[in-house]
Tab-separated table of C-alpha atoms in Angstrom:
chain	number	residue	atom	x	y	z
Z	1	MET	CA	40.320	-56.085	-69.307
Z	2	TYR	CA	41.351	-53.576	-67.010
Z	3	LYS	CA	41.899	-49.617	-67.063
Z	4	VAL	CA	45.098	-48.661	-64.366
Z	5	THR	CA	46.301	-45.068	-63.965
Z	6	VAL	CA	49.112	-44.633	-60.961
Z	7	ILE	CA	49.673	-41.431	-59.578
Z	8	VAL	CA	53.721	-41.159	-58.434
Z	9	ARG	CA	54.841	-38.692	-55.812
Z	10	ARG	CA	58.204	-37.975	-54.106
Z	11	ARG	CA	58.050	-38.340	-50.622
Z	12	PRO	CA	57.130	-34.311	-49.132
Z	13	SER	CA	60.726	-34.640	-47.104
Z	14	ILE	CA	62.524	-35.415	-50.868
Z	15	LEU	CA	64.305	-32.666	-52.540
Z	16	ASP	CA	62.543	-32.347	-55.839
Z	17	PRO	CA	65.102	-30.611	-58.088
Z	18	GLN	CA	62.714	-30.802	-61.371
Z	19	GLY	CA	59.972	-29.045	-59.851
Z	20	LYS	CA	62.683	-26.139	-58.502
Z	21	ALA	CA	64.114	-25.766	-61.832
Z	22	ALA	CA	60.264	-25.474	-63.344
Z	23	GLU	CA	59.920	-22.939	-60.771
Z	24	GLN	CA	62.796	-21.122	-61.322
Z	25	GLY	CA	62.195	-20.727	-64.865
Z	26	ALA	CA	58.711	-19.723	-63.762
Z	27	LYS	CA	60.068	-16.613	-61.659
Z	28	HIS	CA	62.378	-15.707	-64.801
Z	29	LEU	CA	59.889	-15.529	-66.816
Z	30	GLY	CA	57.751	-13.178	-64.220
Z	31	PHE	CA	55.121	-15.817	-62.911
Z	32	MET	CA	55.798	-14.555	-58.650
Z	33	ASN	CA	52.570	-16.163	-57.526
Z	34	VAL	CA	53.641	-19.762	-58.288
Z	35	SER	CA	55.132	-21.524	-55.506
Z	36	GLY	CA	55.661	-25.275	-54.128
Z	37	THR	CA	56.022	-27.214	-57.599
Z	38	ARG	CA	56.610	-30.728	-57.245
Z	39	ILE	CA	56.728	-32.879	-60.259
Z	40	GLY	CA	55.882	-36.624	-60.071
Z	41	LYS	CA	54.572	-38.993	-62.745
Z	42	TYR	CA	51.513	-39.972	-64.293
Z	43	ILE	CA	51.342	-43.647	-65.578
Z	44	GLU	CA	48.497	-45.402	-67.824
Z	45	PHE	CA	49.015	-48.729	-68.569
Z	46	ASN	CA	46.379	-51.735	-69.300
Z	47	VAL	CA	45.890	-54.738	-67.282
Z	48	ASP	CA	44.502	-58.184	-69.022
Z	49	THR	CA	43.498	-60.482	-65.923
Z	50	LYS	CA	40.252	-62.018	-65.176
Z	51	ASN	CA	39.144	-60.528	-61.892
Z	52	HIS	CA	39.951	-57.425	-60.147
Z	53	GLU	CA	41.711	-59.173	-57.700
Z	54	GLU	CA	44.209	-60.945	-60.088
Z	55	ALA	CA	44.392	-56.881	-61.499
Z	56	GLU	CA	45.283	-55.325	-58.560
Z	57	LYS	CA	47.713	-57.974	-57.843
Z	58	GLU	CA	49.883	-57.546	-60.559
Z	59	VAL	CA	49.831	-53.349	-60.762
Z	60	LYS	CA	51.212	-53.215	-57.110
Z	61	LEU	CA	54.014	-55.671	-58.002
Z	62	TYR	CA	54.659	-53.764	-61.491
Z	63	CYS	CA	54.354	-49.839	-59.768
Z	64	GLU	CA	56.711	-51.993	-56.474
Z	65	LYS	CA	59.188	-53.354	-58.321
Z	66	LEU	CA	59.228	-51.022	-61.947
Z	67	LEU	CA	56.985	-47.798	-61.877
Z	68	THR	CA	58.142	-46.566	-58.612
Z	69	ASN	CA	61.437	-45.920	-56.244
Z	70	PRO	CA	59.584	-46.867	-53.198
Z	71	ILE	CA	62.533	-45.535	-50.964
Z	72	MET	CA	61.535	-41.625	-51.957
Z	73	GLU	CA	58.501	-42.040	-53.584
Z	74	ASP	CA	54.326	-42.949	-52.581
Z	75	TYR	CA	51.974	-43.940	-55.425
Z	76	SER	CA	48.122	-44.120	-55.936
Z	77	TYR	CA	46.215	-45.820	-57.981
Z	78	THR	CA	42.561	-46.808	-59.798
Z	79	ILE	CA	41.643	-49.686	-61.435
Z	80	SER	CA	38.499	-49.785	-63.576
Z	81	GLN	CA	36.971	-52.135	-65.743
Z	82	VAL	CA	37.204	-51.686	-69.079
Z	83	ILE	CA	34.247	-53.496	-71.308
O	1	MET	CA	45.933	-19.277	-52.649
O	2	TYR	CA	45.142	-21.800	-55.332
O	3	LYS	CA	46.430	-25.356	-55.377
O	4	VAL	CA	46.854	-26.383	-58.979
O	5	THR	CA	47.113	-29.975	-60.244
O	6	VAL	CA	48.344	-30.549	-64.200
O	7	ILE	CA	48.349	-33.689	-65.984
O	8	VAL	CA	50.682	-34.188	-68.571
O	9	ARG	CA	50.484	-36.616	-71.247
O	10	ARG	CA	51.961	-37.304	-74.496
O	11	ARG	CA	49.613	-37.555	-77.816
O	12	PRO	CA	48.911	-40.683	-78.028
O	13	SER	CA	51.008	-40.450	-81.754
O	14	ILE	CA	53.973	-39.538	-80.222
O	15	LEU	CA	56.261	-42.715	-79.226
O	16	ASP	CA	56.570	-43.166	-75.069
O	17	PRO	CA	60.317	-44.833	-74.951
O	18	GLN	CA	59.807	-44.375	-71.162
O	19	GLY	CA	56.326	-46.150	-71.041
O	20	LYS	CA	58.024	-48.562	-73.285
O	21	ALA	CA	61.169	-49.327	-71.067
O	22	ALA	CA	59.018	-49.914	-68.094
O	23	GLU	CA	56.983	-52.833	-70.119
O	24	GLN	CA	60.176	-54.569	-71.537
O	25	GLY	CA	61.007	-54.694	-68.136
O	26	ALA	CA	57.449	-56.272	-67.033
O	27	LYS	CA	57.879	-58.611	-69.322
O	28	HIS	CA	61.248	-59.672	-68.261
O	29	LEU	CA	59.930	-60.284	-64.387
O	30	GLY	CA	57.059	-62.031	-65.269
O	31	PHE	CA	54.177	-59.709	-65.852
O	32	MET	CA	52.652	-60.672	-69.115
O	33	ASN	CA	49.334	-59.367	-68.911
O	34	VAL	CA	50.476	-55.195	-69.168
O	35	SER	CA	50.071	-53.698	-71.847
O	36	GLY	CA	49.848	-50.068	-73.365
O	37	THR	CA	52.543	-48.122	-70.571
O	38	ARG	CA	52.400	-44.438	-70.829
O	39	ILE	CA	54.252	-42.216	-69.051
O	40	GLY	CA	53.384	-38.597	-68.085
O	41	LYS	CA	53.718	-35.640	-65.613
O	42	TYR	CA	51.799	-35.211	-62.524
O	43	ILE	CA	52.334	-32.130	-61.081
O	44	GLU	CA	51.611	-29.814	-58.336
O	45	PHE	CA	51.691	-26.296	-57.230
O	46	ASN	CA	50.390	-23.034	-55.443
O	47	VAL	CA	49.347	-20.146	-56.938
O	48	ASP	CA	48.329	-17.206	-54.810
O	49	THR	CA	46.764	-15.011	-56.625
O	50	LYS	CA	43.709	-12.594	-55.958
O	51	ASN	CA	40.684	-14.692	-57.656
O	52	HIS	CA	40.301	-17.498	-59.771
O	53	GLU	CA	40.413	-16.165	-62.665
O	54	GLU	CA	43.907	-14.487	-62.637
O	55	ALA	CA	45.126	-18.018	-61.083
O	56	GLU	CA	43.912	-19.765	-64.408
O	57	LYS	CA	45.810	-17.673	-66.250
O	58	GLU	CA	48.769	-18.424	-64.832
O	59	VAL	CA	48.186	-21.815	-64.768
O	60	LYS	CA	47.817	-21.664	-68.447
O	61	LEU	CA	50.897	-19.377	-69.208
O	62	TYR	CA	52.992	-21.946	-67.030
O	63	CYS	CA	52.135	-25.025	-68.032
O	64	GLU	CA	52.331	-23.325	-72.051
O	65	LYS	CA	56.177	-22.332	-71.338
O	66	LEU	CA	57.455	-24.424	-69.222
O	67	LEU	CA	55.553	-27.675	-68.089
O	68	THR	CA	54.899	-29.214	-70.961
O	69	ASN	CA	56.012	-29.400	-74.815
O	70	PRO	CA	53.119	-27.994	-76.869
O	71	ILE	CA	53.759	-29.537	-79.992
O	72	MET	CA	54.178	-33.329	-78.554
O	73	GLU	CA	51.865	-33.117	-75.435
O	74	ASP	CA	48.439	-32.523	-73.963
O	75	TYR	CA	47.202	-31.347	-70.521
O	76	SER	CA	44.670	-31.012	-68.435
O	77	TYR	CA	44.454	-29.123	-64.931
O	78	THR	CA	42.252	-28.247	-61.592
O	79	ILE	CA	42.165	-25.442	-59.326
O	80	SER	CA	41.275	-25.404	-56.048
O	81	GLN	CA	41.077	-22.765	-53.835
O	82	VAL	CA	42.635	-23.175	-50.614
O	83	ILE	CA	40.936	-21.512	-47.309
């Protein structure tokens, strides 16, 4: 079995309203030193395949079809074997 | 200036409907090997303070007051100086 973590980020050119909202909240609470807040996704799951190659194929498909929006987001992943 | 990344995860005992939905979609698409999907947040921002200690204080407050729900979520962070 393989343990997978995926980080999904909006492309730098794409607005991030959730990040903007958090930052506006921060200003209201008096945190004046915070800037450039961007909120993405941190996804964890298991893939139960025979080898690393098959796991990677499934991870890529899962990311591209369901976990990310390929028009607005980039992703990176790590796959590690669980013994 | 300091660059901060925060990872926010739901506690293991808390249901994750977004993860469940993604996984159900995966099954429909024929990815039968995927399990245990949990979707959290990956947050990036800058903190402009004089020293690491002040930055850390602000990061903790920002996390606890705005970025996370301390009842349902845990968080971890890394702070690195930008030169």
